[in-house]
């Protein structure tokens, strides 16, 4: 159930998207979590102010973010609502189509969890650091916000394959296990092997797979400017204190962003070997639009139908009348000629993304089929005919009528009902005692004993896209991933460490006595010799207090830890450098 925030953007969020939303539960964040957030944000602010796209730094406060504390979703929504955006929390990775649709509705999707200290520089799992401090600060730039929303609109229509969902599940499983507390090596290896097996056997990339590449190389890992002079704007870089630095190295190639970027796949588990530079967001918008021109939702026709069939997923075919048919499609044709539309299994009909009454999955249980195209010898398109036009053609309720299509399909039966849209487009003609046959082949497409035949009206297929037209009506019990993020269980031993971090935070926020820091440090050193982040926090406070003796003790300990643990050396040295060069001011921090 979705949190209720005072943000009109979220009030307009469709029901089917609300089912992905989880409670943030702010109390879940421990003092260690807050220290991780604070360390990353302190480093990011100090480093990124010189290399990030300018709106990033002022954008932090515009998005309701501070350096000191993990943001609450309410504080973010209070600020984001001022620029027409909102934010919700979700459980880790959600399906790409849903992620894109949130974006289309100007809603940032933020993973509620936060990375563990072992992955402080980078995590393959989405977390609140990446989603909030990476994406949100740039939203205040109008051209970027326009690009992001448009990407969502395009992405929510992209056709996916069955392989795409397998890959999504594998990525989700791998990211969860890597962030799992005390994950076993064999668990990680098993998930890694599964991911590698699927990712290396994807076959021809789907629209969503290709679109995800454009999203990755812009929204997640994009640079802006020129290949010689650029700034970071991609959220994956802005939220990674490791990769935001290494990406500036010359061994990471900087290439001009173009549609050729589609040829570059990516691996979320490793640093990227190359990055792409766009001159501005209007240019990135044009590249996206160029790609969208070839997508099924704009192309429609036989090509779109073939992609729907190949996807083996629920898709929607929209006819020129505006009638929308949602289900799993199979090819209905003779040779290479497309004769009509056909689904197998539960199918629903809709108009304007609203399911037609009496034409949901419970009615069209076994599928749906209908010819498309022109009637032989009739100049006017059937969907453009009025009641009077139909009457002149002998298509009236209670009459026996035969309709012969250019494709060679003959529909013969008694007219039972005629359905128009509110705007006057003819959508459906229903027949009883109806036979539908392709005369050239003699194949029956429908037989009278099967019941009422609902013939879709539409001269052509104008759009084909992923998912159902009325998503909530079609799938009210949406199948969320069975793989859930695992919440960290704090052992009794860890409880004490959390207590030390809580004491340090309290000292920063409420003040401390001269003896308090040495007492915390002595107890910490006795029980947790390997912990380094708490020592950095104490080091900052000692420098703030002007306690040179205590600062020297802490610095000596930190230098020893850095020497004994090379993997921590840069983290420790960066933390010490910042404490010295940009000491904290608690009077400002706690305002």
GROMACS .gro file of N, CA and C in nm, residues 2-14 18 73 77 85-88 102 105-108:
model
   75
    2UNK      N    1   0.052   0.222  -0.080
    2UNK     CA    2   0.138   0.337  -0.100
    2UNK      C    3   0.126   0.437   0.014
    3UNK      N    4   0.241   0.493   0.054
    3UNK     CA    5   0.240   0.603   0.148
    3UNK      C    6   0.156   0.718   0.093
    4UNK      N    7   0.097   0.796   0.181
    4UNK     CA    8   0.024   0.914   0.139
    4UNK      C    9   0.112   1.036   0.166
    5UNK      N   10   0.159   1.099   0.061
    5UNK     CA   11   0.240   1.218   0.075
    5UNK      C   12   0.161   1.337   0.023
    6UNK      N   13   0.196   1.450   0.076
    6UNK     CA   14   0.129   1.573   0.032
    6UNK      C   15   0.194   1.619  -0.099
    7UNK      N   16   0.164   1.545  -0.205
    7UNK     CA   17   0.222   1.575  -0.336
    7UNK      C   18   0.119   1.539  -0.443
    8UNK      N   19   0.067   1.638  -0.514
    8UNK     CA   20  -0.036   1.611  -0.616
    8UNK      C   21   0.012   1.518  -0.728
    9UNK      N   22   0.143   1.513  -0.752
    9UNK     CA   23   0.194   1.424  -0.857
    9UNK      C   24   0.162   1.279  -0.822
   10UNK      N   25   0.179   1.242  -0.696
   10UNK     CA   26   0.155   1.104  -0.654
   10UNK      C   27   0.006   1.071  -0.650
   11UNK      N   28  -0.076   1.172  -0.629
   11UNK     CA   29  -0.221   1.148  -0.627
   11UNK      C   30  -0.271   1.101  -0.763
   12UNK      N   31  -0.199   1.136  -0.869
   12UNK     CA   32  -0.239   1.098  -1.005
   12UNK      C   33  -0.171   0.971  -1.054
   13UNK      N   34  -0.097   0.904  -0.966
   13UNK     CA   35  -0.027   0.783  -1.007
   13UNK      C   36  -0.127   0.670  -1.031
   14UNK      N   37  -0.118   0.601  -1.146
   14UNK     CA   38  -0.214   0.493  -1.176
   14UNK      C   39  -0.208   0.382  -1.071
   18UNK      N   40   0.099   0.169  -0.821
   18UNK     CA   41   0.104   0.182  -0.675
   18UNK      C   42   0.138   0.049  -0.608
   73UNK      N   43   1.113   1.040   0.257
   73UNK     CA   44   1.041   1.060   0.132
   73UNK      C   45   0.948   1.180   0.138
   77UNK      N   46   0.944   1.479  -0.126
   77UNK     CA   47   0.822   1.515  -0.197
   77UNK      C   48   0.782   1.660  -0.175
   85UNK      N   49   0.743   1.709  -0.973
   85UNK     CA   50   0.786   1.570  -0.962
   85UNK      C   51   0.751   1.514  -0.825
   86UNK      N   52   0.765   1.383  -0.811
   86UNK     CA   53   0.743   1.316  -0.684
   86UNK      C   54   0.840   1.202  -0.669
   87UNK      N   55   0.833   1.131  -0.556
   87UNK     CA   56   0.921   1.017  -0.531
   87UNK      C   57   0.848   0.913  -0.447
   88UNK      N   58   0.877   0.785  -0.476
   88UNK     CA   59   0.823   0.674  -0.398
   88UNK      C   60   0.935   0.574  -0.371
  102UNK      N   61   0.677   0.488  -1.423
  102UNK     CA   62   0.687   0.583  -1.312
  102UNK      C   63   0.750   0.713  -1.361
  105UNK      N   64   0.535   0.941  -1.549
  105UNK     CA   65   0.443   1.015  -1.462
  105UNK      C   66   0.517   1.112  -1.370
  106UNK      N   67   0.643   1.140  -1.401
  106UNK     CA   68   0.724   1.235  -1.323
  106UNK      C   69   0.743   1.189  -1.179
  107UNK      N   70   0.764   1.060  -1.161
  107UNK     CA   71   0.787   1.005  -1.028
  107UNK      C   72   0.920   0.931  -1.026
  108UNK      N   73   1.008   0.968  -0.934
  108UNK     CA   74   1.134   0.899  -0.915
  108UNK      C   75   1.111   0.775  -0.831
   0.00000   0.00000   0.00000
